[in-house]
XYZ file of C-alpha atoms in Angstrom:
343
model
C -37.466 22.320 -22.207
C -39.108 18.993 -21.440
C -40.714 18.728 -18.021
C -39.450 15.920 -15.817
C -41.913 13.325 -14.637
C -42.368 12.717 -10.877
C -40.623 9.340 -11.297
C -37.634 10.970 -13.009
C -37.406 13.559 -10.239
C -37.522 10.801 -7.621
C -34.645 8.930 -9.278
C -32.560 12.108 -9.607
C -33.094 12.894 -5.923
C -31.717 9.453 -5.071
C -28.358 10.634 -6.397
C -28.308 13.845 -4.344
C -25.926 12.446 -1.735
C -23.470 11.210 -4.381
C -23.398 14.683 -5.920
C -22.185 16.092 -2.592
C -19.104 13.876 -2.392
C -15.919 15.977 -2.230
C -13.324 14.525 -4.564
C -9.704 15.106 -3.568
C -6.468 14.777 -5.588
C -5.568 11.522 -3.822
C -9.078 10.170 -4.532
C -8.588 10.919 -8.236
C -5.321 8.940 -8.197
C -7.108 6.108 -6.418
C -10.156 6.003 -8.673
C -8.086 5.981 -11.873
C -5.670 3.285 -10.722
C -5.878 0.097 -12.837
C -4.024 -1.964 -10.208
C -5.593 -5.120 -8.801
C -4.622 -4.280 -5.213
C -5.076 -0.716 -3.995
C -3.949 0.067 -0.452
C -4.944 3.320 1.224
C -2.415 3.770 4.036
C -3.502 6.978 5.711
C -3.748 8.909 8.947
C -6.722 8.616 11.281
C -10.034 10.021 10.027
C -8.630 10.744 6.575
C -11.727 9.265 4.904
C -10.198 6.102 3.463
C -13.291 3.953 4.121
C -15.463 6.537 2.416
C -13.158 6.576 -0.621
C -13.271 2.794 -0.983
C -17.043 2.577 -0.533
C -17.674 5.406 -3.004
C -15.492 3.687 -5.600
C -17.510 0.499 -5.183
C -20.768 2.386 -5.643
C -19.389 3.673 -8.946
C -18.671 0.059 -9.850
C -22.213 -0.993 -8.928
C -23.461 1.699 -11.318
C -20.920 0.710 -13.999
C -19.640 4.295 -13.791
C -16.088 3.542 -12.650
C -13.510 5.196 -14.954
C -11.444 1.984 -15.117
C -13.703 -0.072 -17.379
C -12.550 -3.521 -16.240
C -13.492 -2.735 -12.634
C -17.161 -2.361 -13.554
C -19.679 -5.186 -13.556
C -20.752 -4.106 -17.059
C -18.622 -2.438 -19.720
C -17.936 -2.325 -23.446
C -15.572 -4.910 -24.898
C -13.961 -4.908 -28.337
C -14.839 -8.034 -30.331
C -11.295 -8.180 -31.747
C -9.055 -7.322 -28.810
C -10.058 -8.552 -25.351
C -7.885 -5.930 -23.647
C -9.715 -3.075 -25.389
C -12.316 -2.172 -22.778
C -14.329 0.992 -22.285
C -16.571 2.474 -19.647
C -20.222 2.857 -20.565
C -19.836 6.553 -19.734
C -17.758 7.479 -22.781
C -18.602 4.916 -25.494
C -21.691 3.278 -26.968
C -22.467 -0.308 -28.057
C -21.736 -1.105 -31.742
C -19.301 1.806 -31.883
C -15.957 1.159 -33.613
C -13.148 0.617 -31.116
C -10.649 2.923 -32.784
C -7.841 2.280 -30.291
C -4.599 2.537 -32.303
C -6.579 1.986 -35.486
C -8.491 -1.075 -34.241
C -11.650 -1.603 -36.325
C -13.348 -3.932 -33.866
C -16.935 -3.362 -32.733
C -17.784 -2.640 -29.102
C -20.082 -5.170 -27.449
C -21.981 -4.831 -24.179
C -20.188 -7.119 -21.724
C -21.770 -8.459 -18.535
C -19.445 -9.954 -15.950
C -20.642 -13.373 -14.758
C -19.065 -12.682 -11.362
C -21.451 -10.382 -9.529
C -20.616 -10.887 -5.876
C -18.186 -8.985 -3.669
C -17.422 -8.731 0.043
C -16.994 -5.929 2.547
C -14.709 -7.256 5.273
C -13.981 -5.661 8.638
C -13.411 -6.495 12.277
C -17.117 -6.360 13.095
C -20.363 -7.092 11.290
C -22.747 -4.143 10.740
C -25.021 -4.977 13.668
C -22.303 -5.819 16.168
C -21.749 -3.159 18.814
C -19.355 -2.583 21.675
C -20.597 -2.320 25.271
C -19.525 -0.272 28.234
C -19.602 -3.341 30.474
C -21.824 -6.222 31.664
C -25.540 -5.440 31.467
C -26.100 -6.473 35.107
C -23.601 -3.812 36.157
C -25.082 -0.957 34.192
C -23.331 -1.670 30.903
C -24.990 -0.414 27.747
C -24.557 -0.867 24.019
C -22.645 1.932 22.356
C -21.820 2.874 18.781
C -21.625 0.098 16.193
C -17.989 -0.318 15.211
C -18.519 -1.334 11.574
C -17.865 1.742 9.407
C -18.370 0.253 5.940
C -22.144 -0.276 6.105
C -22.974 3.300 7.268
C -20.849 4.706 4.451
C -22.556 2.450 1.904
C -26.020 3.515 3.073
C -24.938 7.154 3.062
C -23.822 7.239 -0.575
C -25.704 4.424 -2.352
C -28.908 5.627 -4.077
C -31.691 4.092 -1.917
C -33.794 2.833 -4.835
C -30.985 0.446 -5.830
C -31.303 -1.594 -2.625
C -33.523 -4.550 -3.493
C -32.840 -6.355 -0.228
C -31.092 -4.846 2.754
C -29.132 -6.657 5.429
C -30.508 -7.572 8.840
C -29.179 -8.946 12.104
C -29.684 -12.450 10.680
C -28.690 -11.830 7.065
C -25.515 -9.993 6.053
C -26.133 -10.085 2.301
C -27.342 -6.995 0.447
C -28.927 -7.370 -2.998
C -28.349 -4.361 -5.243
C -30.253 -3.591 -8.433
C -28.220 -3.294 -11.615
C -29.245 -0.065 -13.368
C -28.413 -1.745 -16.699
C -30.743 -4.674 -15.918
C -27.888 -7.120 -16.370
C -28.489 -9.120 -13.181
C -28.523 -8.333 -9.477
C -25.308 -7.507 -7.619
C -24.537 -9.171 -4.305
C -22.639 -7.481 -1.475
C -21.827 -9.594 1.556
C -20.565 -8.225 4.872
C -18.130 -10.508 6.677
C -16.096 -10.292 9.872
C -12.471 -11.171 10.523
C -13.725 -13.266 13.447
C -15.664 -15.634 11.212
C -14.347 -19.051 10.212
C -12.577 -18.586 6.870
C -13.555 -22.077 5.720
C -17.204 -21.137 6.092
C -16.651 -18.487 3.404
C -14.944 -20.829 0.932
C -16.396 -22.065 -2.343
C -17.412 -18.603 -3.588
C -15.990 -16.667 -6.518
C -15.685 -12.944 -5.821
C -15.370 -9.958 -8.120
C -13.541 -8.167 -5.327
C -13.134 -7.566 -1.624
C -12.840 -4.340 0.374
C -10.985 -4.567 3.699
C -11.412 -2.068 6.519
C -8.225 -1.962 8.621
C -5.846 -4.898 8.785
C -7.278 -8.423 8.359
C -5.576 -11.522 9.780
C -3.153 -12.980 7.200
C -5.101 -16.252 6.882
C -8.342 -14.341 6.257
C -6.710 -12.146 3.620
C -5.227 -15.152 1.834
C -8.587 -16.939 1.743
C -10.226 -13.909 0.111
C -7.406 -13.822 -2.455
C -8.129 -17.437 -3.379
C -11.798 -16.513 -3.903
C -10.668 -14.299 -6.811
C -8.468 -16.705 -8.750
C -11.102 -17.381 -11.390
C -12.397 -13.808 -11.528
C -9.118 -11.854 -11.610
C -10.774 -9.763 -8.903
C -9.603 -6.695 -7.044
C -8.627 -5.871 -3.475
C -9.097 -2.532 -1.721
C -7.508 -2.085 1.702
C -7.865 0.921 3.992
C -5.467 0.993 6.942
C -4.071 3.309 9.570
C -1.049 1.369 10.889
C -1.861 1.888 14.564
C -0.148 -1.414 15.380
C 3.031 -0.146 13.738
C 4.929 -2.959 12.019
C 2.493 -5.433 10.473
C 2.417 -8.097 7.754
C 0.846 -5.497 5.437
C 4.133 -3.610 5.401
C 6.085 -6.596 4.050
C 3.482 -8.112 1.752
C 1.817 -5.006 0.353
C 3.707 -1.786 1.076
C 7.138 -3.129 0.141
C 5.781 -4.970 -2.908
C 4.023 -1.971 -4.457
C 4.508 -1.092 -8.086
C 3.684 2.561 -7.519
C 3.237 4.956 -4.579
C 0.953 7.991 -4.758
C 1.223 10.610 -2.007
C -0.799 13.671 -1.149
C 0.836 17.096 -0.997
C 0.585 16.999 2.805
C 2.563 13.750 2.952
C 5.171 15.071 0.530
C 5.713 18.219 2.586
C 5.757 16.445 5.954
C 8.004 13.515 5.028
C 10.032 14.893 2.143
C 8.868 12.179 -0.256
C 7.929 12.467 -3.959
C 4.283 12.697 -5.008
C 4.685 9.636 -7.220
C 7.249 6.871 -6.971
C 7.483 3.814 -9.235
C 9.421 0.614 -8.630
C 10.437 -2.448 -10.625
C 7.898 -4.633 -8.804
C 5.955 -7.027 -11.017
C 2.968 -7.121 -8.661
C -0.151 -5.126 -9.499
C -0.152 -3.175 -6.230
C -0.651 0.571 -5.774
C -0.208 2.350 -2.440
C -1.906 5.658 -1.665
C -0.631 7.727 1.257
C -2.552 10.652 2.708
C -2.799 12.473 6.023
C -5.625 13.369 8.373
C -5.221 16.899 6.996
C -6.351 15.688 3.546
C -9.926 15.068 4.710
C -11.851 18.024 3.218
C -14.643 17.699 5.804
C -12.376 18.311 8.812
C -11.403 21.684 10.253
C -7.623 22.289 9.911
C -7.489 24.154 13.245
C -9.140 21.244 15.044
C -6.724 18.765 13.453
C -3.744 20.845 14.538
C -5.029 21.234 18.095
C -5.841 17.555 18.649
C -2.675 16.267 17.026
C -0.598 18.698 19.079
C -2.316 17.551 22.278
C -1.769 13.847 21.607
C 0.244 12.083 24.293
C 3.176 10.815 22.238
C 5.571 10.208 25.147
C 8.216 12.095 23.218
C 8.052 9.534 20.386
C 7.746 11.354 17.028
C 6.705 8.101 15.338
C 3.378 8.110 17.184
C 2.449 11.324 15.429
C 3.649 9.927 12.099
C 1.345 6.950 12.581
C -1.741 8.858 13.710
C -1.573 11.870 11.428
C 0.285 10.632 8.379
C -0.439 6.881 8.391
C 3.231 5.963 8.344
C 4.366 2.531 9.454
C 6.919 2.967 12.201
C 9.426 1.075 10.080
C 8.839 3.487 7.207
C 10.014 6.440 9.305
C 13.458 7.612 8.283
C 14.299 7.813 11.998
C 14.192 3.998 12.130
C 14.753 2.196 8.804
C 13.679 3.543 5.424
C 13.491 0.073 3.855
C 13.253 -2.283 6.820
C 12.693 -5.898 5.809
C 12.346 -8.902 8.088
C 14.050 -11.052 5.446
C 17.147 -8.812 5.539
C 17.312 -7.127 8.927
C 15.865 -9.732 11.282
C 17.921 -12.587 12.800
C 16.347 -15.587 14.479
C 17.908 -15.595 17.957
C 17.500 -19.355 18.514
C 19.113 -20.165 15.163
C 22.089 -17.800 15.319
C 22.576 -17.615 19.091
C 21.719 -21.110 20.417
C 23.754 -20.525 23.563
C 22.092 -17.252 24.356
């Protein structure tokens, strides 16, 4: 057995945190989804941000199982839609898909920038009140950056962010060109972020519609991807109409299926490349089931069962069968001024 060098041991140790990640059934559905928009609509503390960040780290490493979502992959020289992950094929290997005799070439995406978007930038913090009245800074509210630092092998960070620079430069392990991750806030001017082509964007909680649309435009030339993690605490939102209702497929955890009486997988005739993943707080493998049950039971719901559906199961209030199963503003909403001008 060949003895590892100190440098090899150091590199292996950098991946120790990734090896400890607990993969769940809903994560496997998420990570294998080929859809361009993937929406994780879950209960509080389910781990949706962690799932999205971990998937992006796999993409940075060109280890994502969906080949086209990587920054580097193998491409057949005869059929452009024959793509393979670097994990299971080798360059110059024959494609072989349905008898294809094309040769696999190492492909490097020219679009190597993506964005992590959330309500707050990594170094923004909330305060308990004005400083002259005893107020103090408390926990930073951005959750994406801590998750990225937790799971990303440290040696890949060529340039970290700072309070004045929100761009992280990540080393490409295949030496195909640096990868750029930019952290942006929903409070920033969307026009200031224009003029950039993105490979993808990961959203933490619900972005303003105008912000979301601007990020979509940034991916016209790249055919980029969108990942959205949301607990619908604000109940009915634009996400319900534009993403949830437009989904091509719904994947649900066993907890969701048992609690809401819904199928584990549901496909529609939608033409949009949108996949929705629904999971509950109970599906977080790092949380204690007894603690979840106690806290959720103690929640002040004012007798409204939908509050528990929102918090624990990530259900839009309009999705609850106690309200409307397929509520749509286009169908069920009447403009009072138009239809009742006299009051």
